[in-house]
Coordinates of C-alpha atoms and ligand atoms in Angstrom, one line a residue:
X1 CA 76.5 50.2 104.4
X2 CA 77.3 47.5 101.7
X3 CA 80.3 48.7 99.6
X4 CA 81.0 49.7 95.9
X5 CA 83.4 47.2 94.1
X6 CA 87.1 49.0 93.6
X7 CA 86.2 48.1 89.9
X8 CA 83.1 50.3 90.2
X9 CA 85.3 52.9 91.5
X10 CA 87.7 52.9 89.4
X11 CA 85.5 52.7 86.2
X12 CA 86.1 56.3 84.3
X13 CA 83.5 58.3 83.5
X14 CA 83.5 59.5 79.7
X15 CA 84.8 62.7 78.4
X16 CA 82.7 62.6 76.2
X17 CA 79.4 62.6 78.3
X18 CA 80.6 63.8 81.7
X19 CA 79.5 67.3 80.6
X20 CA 76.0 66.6 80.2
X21 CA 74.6 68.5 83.5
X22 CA 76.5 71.5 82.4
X23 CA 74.9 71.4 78.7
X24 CA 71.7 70.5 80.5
X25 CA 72.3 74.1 82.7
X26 CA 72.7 75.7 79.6
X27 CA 69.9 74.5 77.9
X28 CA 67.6 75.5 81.2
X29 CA 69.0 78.9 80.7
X30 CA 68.0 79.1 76.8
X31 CA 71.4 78.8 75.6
X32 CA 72.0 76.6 72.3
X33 CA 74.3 74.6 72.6
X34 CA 76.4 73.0 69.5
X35 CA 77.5 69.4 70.2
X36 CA 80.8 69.1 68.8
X37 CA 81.4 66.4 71.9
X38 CA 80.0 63.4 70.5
X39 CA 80.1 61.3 67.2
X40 CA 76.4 61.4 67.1
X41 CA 75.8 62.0 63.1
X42 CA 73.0 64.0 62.0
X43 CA 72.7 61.9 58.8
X44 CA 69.6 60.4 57.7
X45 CA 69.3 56.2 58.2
X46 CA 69.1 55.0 55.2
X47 CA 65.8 54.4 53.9
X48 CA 66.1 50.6 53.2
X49 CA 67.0 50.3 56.7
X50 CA 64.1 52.1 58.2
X51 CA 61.3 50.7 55.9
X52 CA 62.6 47.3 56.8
X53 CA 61.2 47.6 60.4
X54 CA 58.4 49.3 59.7
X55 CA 57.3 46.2 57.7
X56 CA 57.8 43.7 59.8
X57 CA 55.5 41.8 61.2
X58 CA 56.1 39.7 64.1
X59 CA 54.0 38.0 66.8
X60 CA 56.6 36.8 69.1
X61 CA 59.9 39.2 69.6
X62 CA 61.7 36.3 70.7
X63 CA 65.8 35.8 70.9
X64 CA 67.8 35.4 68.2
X65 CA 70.6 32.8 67.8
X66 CA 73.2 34.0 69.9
X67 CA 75.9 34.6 67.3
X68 CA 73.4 36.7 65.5
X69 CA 70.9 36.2 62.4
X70 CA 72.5 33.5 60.1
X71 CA 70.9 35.5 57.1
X72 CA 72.5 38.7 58.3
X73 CA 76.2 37.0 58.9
X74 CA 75.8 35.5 55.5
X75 CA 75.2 38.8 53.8
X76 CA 77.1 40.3 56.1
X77 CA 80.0 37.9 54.7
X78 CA 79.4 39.3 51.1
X79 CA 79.3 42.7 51.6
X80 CA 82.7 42.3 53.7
X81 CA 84.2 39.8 50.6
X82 CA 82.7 42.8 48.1
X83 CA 84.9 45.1 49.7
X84 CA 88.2 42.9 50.0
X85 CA 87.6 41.6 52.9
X86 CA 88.0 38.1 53.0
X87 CA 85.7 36.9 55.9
X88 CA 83.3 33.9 55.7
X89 CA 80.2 33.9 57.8
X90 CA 81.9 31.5 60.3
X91 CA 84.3 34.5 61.2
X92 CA 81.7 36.2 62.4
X93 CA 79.4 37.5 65.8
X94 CA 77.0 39.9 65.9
X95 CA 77.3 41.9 68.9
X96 CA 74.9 44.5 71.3
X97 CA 77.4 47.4 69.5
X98 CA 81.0 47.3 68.8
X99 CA 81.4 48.2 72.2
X100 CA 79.7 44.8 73.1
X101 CA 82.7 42.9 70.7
X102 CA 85.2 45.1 72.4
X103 CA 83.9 43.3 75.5
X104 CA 84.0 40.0 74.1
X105 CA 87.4 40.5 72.2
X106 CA 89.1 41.1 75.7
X107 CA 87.4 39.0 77.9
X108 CA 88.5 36.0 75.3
X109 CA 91.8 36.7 74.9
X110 CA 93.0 38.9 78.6
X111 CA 92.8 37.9 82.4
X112 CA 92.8 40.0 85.1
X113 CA 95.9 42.3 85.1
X114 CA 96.7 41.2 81.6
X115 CA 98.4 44.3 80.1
X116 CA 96.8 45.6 76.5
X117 CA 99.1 48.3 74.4
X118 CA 97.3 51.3 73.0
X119 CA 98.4 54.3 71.0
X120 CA 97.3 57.4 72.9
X121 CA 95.2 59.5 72.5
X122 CA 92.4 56.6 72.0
X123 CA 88.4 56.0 72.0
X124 CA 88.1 57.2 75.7
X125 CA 85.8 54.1 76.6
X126 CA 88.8 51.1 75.7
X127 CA 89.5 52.6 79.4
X128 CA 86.1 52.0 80.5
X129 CA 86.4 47.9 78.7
X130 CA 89.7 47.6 80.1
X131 CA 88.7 48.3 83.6
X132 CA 85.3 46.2 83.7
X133 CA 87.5 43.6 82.5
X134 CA 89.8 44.1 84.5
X135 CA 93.0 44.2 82.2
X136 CA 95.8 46.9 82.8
X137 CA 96.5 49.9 79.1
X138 CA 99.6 50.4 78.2
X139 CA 99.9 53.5 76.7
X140 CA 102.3 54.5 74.0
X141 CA 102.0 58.3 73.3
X142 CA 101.4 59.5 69.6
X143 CA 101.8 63.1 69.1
X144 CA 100.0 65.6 67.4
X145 CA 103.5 66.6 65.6
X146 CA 103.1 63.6 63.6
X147 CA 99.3 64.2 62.7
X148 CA 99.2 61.5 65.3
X149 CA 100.9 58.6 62.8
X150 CA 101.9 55.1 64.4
X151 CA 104.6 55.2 67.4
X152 CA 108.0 53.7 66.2
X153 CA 107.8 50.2 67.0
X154 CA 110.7 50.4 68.9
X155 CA 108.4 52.3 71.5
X156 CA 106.1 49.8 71.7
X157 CA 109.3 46.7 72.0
X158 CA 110.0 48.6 75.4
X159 CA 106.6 48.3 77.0
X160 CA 106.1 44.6 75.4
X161 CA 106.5 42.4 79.4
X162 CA 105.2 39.2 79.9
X163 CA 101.5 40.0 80.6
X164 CA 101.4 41.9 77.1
X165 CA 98.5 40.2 75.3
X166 CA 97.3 42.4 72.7
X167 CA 97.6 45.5 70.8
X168 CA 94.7 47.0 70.4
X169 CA 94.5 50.2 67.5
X170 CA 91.4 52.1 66.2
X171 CA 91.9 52.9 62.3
X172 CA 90.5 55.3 60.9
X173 CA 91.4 56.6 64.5
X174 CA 88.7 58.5 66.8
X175 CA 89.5 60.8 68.4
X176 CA 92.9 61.4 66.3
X177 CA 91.2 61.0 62.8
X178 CA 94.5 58.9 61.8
X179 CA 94.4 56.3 59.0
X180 CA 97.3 53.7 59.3
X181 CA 99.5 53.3 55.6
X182 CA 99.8 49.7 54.6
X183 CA 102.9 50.0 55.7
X184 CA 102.4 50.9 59.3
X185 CA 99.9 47.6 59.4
X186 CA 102.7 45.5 58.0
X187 CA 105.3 46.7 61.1
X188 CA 102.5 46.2 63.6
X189 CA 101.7 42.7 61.7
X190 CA 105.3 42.1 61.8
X191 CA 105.4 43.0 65.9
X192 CA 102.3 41.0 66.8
X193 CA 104.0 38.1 65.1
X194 CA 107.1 38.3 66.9
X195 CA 105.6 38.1 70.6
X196 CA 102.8 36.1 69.6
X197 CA 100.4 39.2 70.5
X198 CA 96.9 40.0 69.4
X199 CA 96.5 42.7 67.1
X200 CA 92.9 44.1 67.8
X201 CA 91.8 46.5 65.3
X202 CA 88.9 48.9 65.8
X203 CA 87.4 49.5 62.5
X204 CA 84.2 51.0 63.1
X205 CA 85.3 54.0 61.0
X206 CA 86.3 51.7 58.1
X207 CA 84.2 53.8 55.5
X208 CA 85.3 57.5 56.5
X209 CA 88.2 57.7 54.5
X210 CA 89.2 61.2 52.4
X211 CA 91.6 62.2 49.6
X212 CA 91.4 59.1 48.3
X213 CA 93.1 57.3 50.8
X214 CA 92.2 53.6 51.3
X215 CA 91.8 51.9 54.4
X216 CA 93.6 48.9 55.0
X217 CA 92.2 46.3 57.0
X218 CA 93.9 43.8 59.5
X219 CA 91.9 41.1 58.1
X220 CA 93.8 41.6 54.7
X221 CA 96.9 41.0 56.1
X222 CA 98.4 37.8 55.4
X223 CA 100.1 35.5 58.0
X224 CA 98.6 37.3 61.3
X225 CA 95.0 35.5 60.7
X226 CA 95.6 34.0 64.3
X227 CA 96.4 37.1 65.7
X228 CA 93.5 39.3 64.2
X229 CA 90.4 40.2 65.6
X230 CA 88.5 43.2 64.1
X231 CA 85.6 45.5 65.5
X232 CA 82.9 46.7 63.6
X233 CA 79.7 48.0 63.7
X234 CA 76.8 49.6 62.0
X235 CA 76.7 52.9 64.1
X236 CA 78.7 55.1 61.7
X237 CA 78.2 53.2 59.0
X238 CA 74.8 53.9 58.1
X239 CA 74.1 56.3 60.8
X240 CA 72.6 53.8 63.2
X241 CA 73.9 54.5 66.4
X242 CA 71.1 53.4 68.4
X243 CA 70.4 50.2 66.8
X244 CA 73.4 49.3 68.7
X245 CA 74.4 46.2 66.4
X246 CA 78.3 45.3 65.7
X247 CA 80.4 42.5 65.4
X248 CA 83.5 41.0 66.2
X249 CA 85.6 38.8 63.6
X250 CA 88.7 36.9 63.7
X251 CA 89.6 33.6 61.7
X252 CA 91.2 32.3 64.9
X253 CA 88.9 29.4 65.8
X254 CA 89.5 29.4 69.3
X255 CA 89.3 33.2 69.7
X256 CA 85.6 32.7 68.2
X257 CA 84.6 30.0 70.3
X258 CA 85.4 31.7 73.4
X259 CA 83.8 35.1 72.0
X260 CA 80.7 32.6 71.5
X261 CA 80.5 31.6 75.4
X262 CA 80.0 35.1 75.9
X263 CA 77.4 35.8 73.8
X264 CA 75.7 32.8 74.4
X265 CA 76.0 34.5 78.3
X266 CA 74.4 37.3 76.9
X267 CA 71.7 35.4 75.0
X268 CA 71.3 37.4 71.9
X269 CA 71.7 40.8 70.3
X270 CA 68.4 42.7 69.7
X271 CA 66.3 41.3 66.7
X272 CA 64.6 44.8 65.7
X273 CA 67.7 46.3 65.2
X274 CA 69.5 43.0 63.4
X275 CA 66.3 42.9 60.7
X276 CA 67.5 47.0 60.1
X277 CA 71.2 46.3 60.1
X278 CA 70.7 43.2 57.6
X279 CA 68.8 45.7 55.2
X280 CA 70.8 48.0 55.5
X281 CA 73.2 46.3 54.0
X282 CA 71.3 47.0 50.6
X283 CA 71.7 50.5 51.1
X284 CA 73.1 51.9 47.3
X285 CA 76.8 53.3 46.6
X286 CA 75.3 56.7 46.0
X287 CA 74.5 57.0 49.5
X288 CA 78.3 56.7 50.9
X289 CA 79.2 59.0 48.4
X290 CA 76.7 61.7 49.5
X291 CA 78.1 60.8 53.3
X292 CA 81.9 60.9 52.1
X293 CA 81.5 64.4 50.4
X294 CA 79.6 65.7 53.2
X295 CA 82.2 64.6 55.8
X296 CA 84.9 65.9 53.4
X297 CA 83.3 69.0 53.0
X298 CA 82.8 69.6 57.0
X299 CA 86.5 68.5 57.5
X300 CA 87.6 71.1 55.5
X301 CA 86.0 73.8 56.3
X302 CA 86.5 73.1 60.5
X303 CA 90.5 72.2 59.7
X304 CA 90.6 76.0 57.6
X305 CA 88.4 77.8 60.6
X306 CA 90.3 75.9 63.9
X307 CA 93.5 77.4 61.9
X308 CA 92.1 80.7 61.7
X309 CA 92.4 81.1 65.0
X310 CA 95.9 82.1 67.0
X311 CA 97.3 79.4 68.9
X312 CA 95.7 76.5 67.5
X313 CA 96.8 73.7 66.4
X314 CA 94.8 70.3 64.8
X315 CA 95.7 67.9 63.0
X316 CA 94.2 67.3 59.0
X317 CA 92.2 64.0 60.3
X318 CA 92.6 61.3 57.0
X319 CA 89.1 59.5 58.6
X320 CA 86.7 59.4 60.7
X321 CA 85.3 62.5 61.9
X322 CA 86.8 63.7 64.7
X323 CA 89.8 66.0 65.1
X324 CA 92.3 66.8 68.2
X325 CA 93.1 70.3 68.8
X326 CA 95.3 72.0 70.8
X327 CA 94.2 75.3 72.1
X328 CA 95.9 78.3 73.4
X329 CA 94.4 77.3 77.3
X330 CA 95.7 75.8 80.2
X331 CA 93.2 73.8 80.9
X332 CA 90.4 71.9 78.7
X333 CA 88.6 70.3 81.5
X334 CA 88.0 74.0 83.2
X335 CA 87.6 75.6 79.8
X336 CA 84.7 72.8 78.6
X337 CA 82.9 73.2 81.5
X338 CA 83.0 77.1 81.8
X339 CA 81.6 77.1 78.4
X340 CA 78.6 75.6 79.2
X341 CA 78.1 77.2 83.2
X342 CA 79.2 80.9 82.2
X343 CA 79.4 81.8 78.4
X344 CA 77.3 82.2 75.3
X345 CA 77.5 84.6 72.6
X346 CA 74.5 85.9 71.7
X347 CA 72.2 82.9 73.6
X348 CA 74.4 80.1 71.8
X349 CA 77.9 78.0 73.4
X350 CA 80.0 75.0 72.2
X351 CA 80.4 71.7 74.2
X352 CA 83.7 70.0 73.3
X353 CA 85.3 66.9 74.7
X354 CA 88.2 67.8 77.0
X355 CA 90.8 65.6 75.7
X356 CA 93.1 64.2 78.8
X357 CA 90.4 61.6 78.9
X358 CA 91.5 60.0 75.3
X359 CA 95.1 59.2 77.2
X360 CA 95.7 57.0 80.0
X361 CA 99.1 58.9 80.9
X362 CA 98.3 61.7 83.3
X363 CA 99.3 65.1 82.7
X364 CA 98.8 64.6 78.6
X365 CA 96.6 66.5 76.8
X366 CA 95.7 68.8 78.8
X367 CA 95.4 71.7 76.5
X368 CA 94.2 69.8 73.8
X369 CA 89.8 69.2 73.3
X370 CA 88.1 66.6 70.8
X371 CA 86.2 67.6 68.0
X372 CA 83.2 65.7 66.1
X373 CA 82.2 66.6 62.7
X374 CA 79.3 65.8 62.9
X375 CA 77.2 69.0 62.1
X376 CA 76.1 71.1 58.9
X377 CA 79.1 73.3 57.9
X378 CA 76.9 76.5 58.7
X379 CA 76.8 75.1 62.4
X380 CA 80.5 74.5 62.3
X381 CA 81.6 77.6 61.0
X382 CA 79.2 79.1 63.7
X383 CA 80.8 77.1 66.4
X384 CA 84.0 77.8 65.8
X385 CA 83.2 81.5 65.8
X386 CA 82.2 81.0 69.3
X387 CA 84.9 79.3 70.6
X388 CA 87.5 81.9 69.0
X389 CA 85.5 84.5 71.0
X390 CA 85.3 82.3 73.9
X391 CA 88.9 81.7 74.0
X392 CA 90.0 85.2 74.2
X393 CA 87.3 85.9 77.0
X394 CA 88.3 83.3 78.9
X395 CA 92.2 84.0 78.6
X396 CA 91.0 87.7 79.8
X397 CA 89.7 86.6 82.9
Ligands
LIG1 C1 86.3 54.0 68.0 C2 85.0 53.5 68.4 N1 84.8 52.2 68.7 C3 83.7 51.7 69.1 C4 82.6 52.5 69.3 C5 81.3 51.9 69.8 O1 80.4 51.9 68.9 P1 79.0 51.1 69.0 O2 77.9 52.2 68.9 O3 79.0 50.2 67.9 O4 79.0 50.4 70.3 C6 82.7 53.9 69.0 C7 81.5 54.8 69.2 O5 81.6 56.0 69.1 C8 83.9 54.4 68.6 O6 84.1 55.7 68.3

């Protein structure tokens, strides 16, 4: 029999979706199942975005340029400058999904068995990037003691070797929620510098910010503009997950025009889905503010219920929309799955996202399970109900 590449066997399944065929069980059984395992909003498109497709009129779907729509990288460029952001259209490649420009931002800038350094717990799939590119994480372990705030940079200094190549953070973090100070930018800015390191910055999130906190980007810092690359993407944003449209940017000319052998390898991103994300850039102020309360609103109520319940422990999450918990169990894994095969209250169960997939050290979070905001507060005061009961069945057993 031909045989599987090691790559392909070492290539990680997601936390995230591993749990499907259980929640599929469920389901067969007539159990509802809340989804607080994936970021998968239930917030409308916006309307511009929507109406834009259903208007157009095309006779040949052909490719696009491979760097993406010029029109949508020039407005893209102006909405980024709008917000502070001082990137010109030249900075810029639209990608299949910021997962596509995390491809592109490692394959330009790491070989094989290159070493990347990530804070831990991270977005589970920089494992699954890492290995199809075939570049070794570094972890360096933030703790939920801290609300999951940058390691000391002494920390990362010891794991810095020769194959170090980048540092690659996710800010507003999922699954941690963390937003970096301008502070903690500066030290990393600072680091990067000093070992002539790239500092990758996943910043998909950019917009999910609470309490008035402000993100600060990587591309606002001054002196690193060799070193930065930053991720983006229209998922989150405006709700577009499966338009799967993102982007990679950096000012580093060379990093751009090896990112543009790859897309060029790649041929083009999707041209329905760049015509929605170039309108959607017209989408109006007053629908982020609806988002931003609504996600604020969610937060709070799921932080004030997870704490109801003995033994738990999360994290007040700054962005994004995700929260680590720890809960009184011994194991996540076993506890996620047994939700789904073998309890319901009252016909309904919770899936959650074990979380010792969101480290690369083994052992870590074992006790601990990722949670997305991502549905009405009714829904999330109802699933947390569950999982309170659930947790004391289980720890009968
Ligand atoms: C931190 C982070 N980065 C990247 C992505 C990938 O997003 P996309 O849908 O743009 O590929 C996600 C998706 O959930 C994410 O959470």
């Amino acid at each position: 029999m031909p045989k599987i590449s090691n790559k392909g066997k070492q290539m990680p399944e997601s936390p995230i979706r591993k749990l499907v065929p259980y929640s599929e069980i469920a389901k067969k059984k007539g159990h509802k199942v809340y989804h607080l395992n994936i970021g998968q909003p239930d917030i409308k498109t916006p309307e511009v975005a929507m109406n834009a497709i259903k208007n157009v009129d095309i006779k040949v779907l052909e490719y696009s340029h491979s760097a993406g729509f010029e029109s949508y990288r020039n407005k893209l460029s102006a909405y980024y400058k709008n917000h502070g952001l001082p990137i010109d259209t030249a900075d810029i490649i639209i990608t299949t999904g910021g997962s596509e420009a995390l491809l592109f931002a490692m394959g330009s800038t790491m070989d094989t068995d290159d070493e990347i350094i990530i804070p831990e717990p991270f977005y589970a799939n920089y494992n699954g990037f890492s290995t199809a590119s075939g570049v070794k994480v570094v972890p360096v372990i933030s703790t939920i003691d801290t609300g999951f705030a940058l390691p000391p940079i002494a920390d990362f200094e010891k794991l810095i070797t020769s194959k170090t190549k980048a540092i690659l953070i996710c800010n507003p973090g999922n699954p941690t929620g963390y937003l970096y100070s301008k502070e903690e930018m500066m030290q990393l800015a600072e680091l990067v510098k000093k070992h002539d390191l790239f500092l990758i910055a996943d910043e998909v999130y950019r917009e999910f910010t609470y309490d008035g906190d402000v993100h600060y980007s990587v591309m606002n810092i001054p002196g690193i503009e060799e070193n930065a690359i930053m991720i983006d993407s229209v998922s989150k944003r405006y709700s577009m997950c499966g338009a799967r449209i993102g982007c990679i940017v950096s000012k580093n000319k060379e990093v751009m025009a090896t990112a543009m052998k790859f897309a060029q390898a790649r041929l083009s991103p999707p041209t329905f889905a760049q015509i929605a994300s170039e309108a959607a850039l017209e989408t109006p102020q007053s629908y982020f503010d609806e988002v931003i309360t609504e996600y604020k609103d969610r937060r709070d109520t799921l932080i004030a219920e997870l704490n109801e319940i003995e033994g738990v422990k999360v994290a007040n999450p700054k962005g994004a929309f995700y929260c680590i918990a720890q809960l009184p169990i011994d194991n996540a894994d076993a506890f996620a799955q047994w939700l789904l095969e073998s309890y319901d209250l009252n016909g309904e169960t919770v899936m959650v996202a074990p979380a010792a997939g969101f480290y690369s050290t083994p052992g870590v979070g074992l006790n601990e399970v990722r949670i997305a905001y991502v549905l009405k507060k009714e829904d999330l005061i109802r699933s947390v109900e569950i999982l309170k009961e659930a947790i004391a069945v289980y720890n009968a057993k």
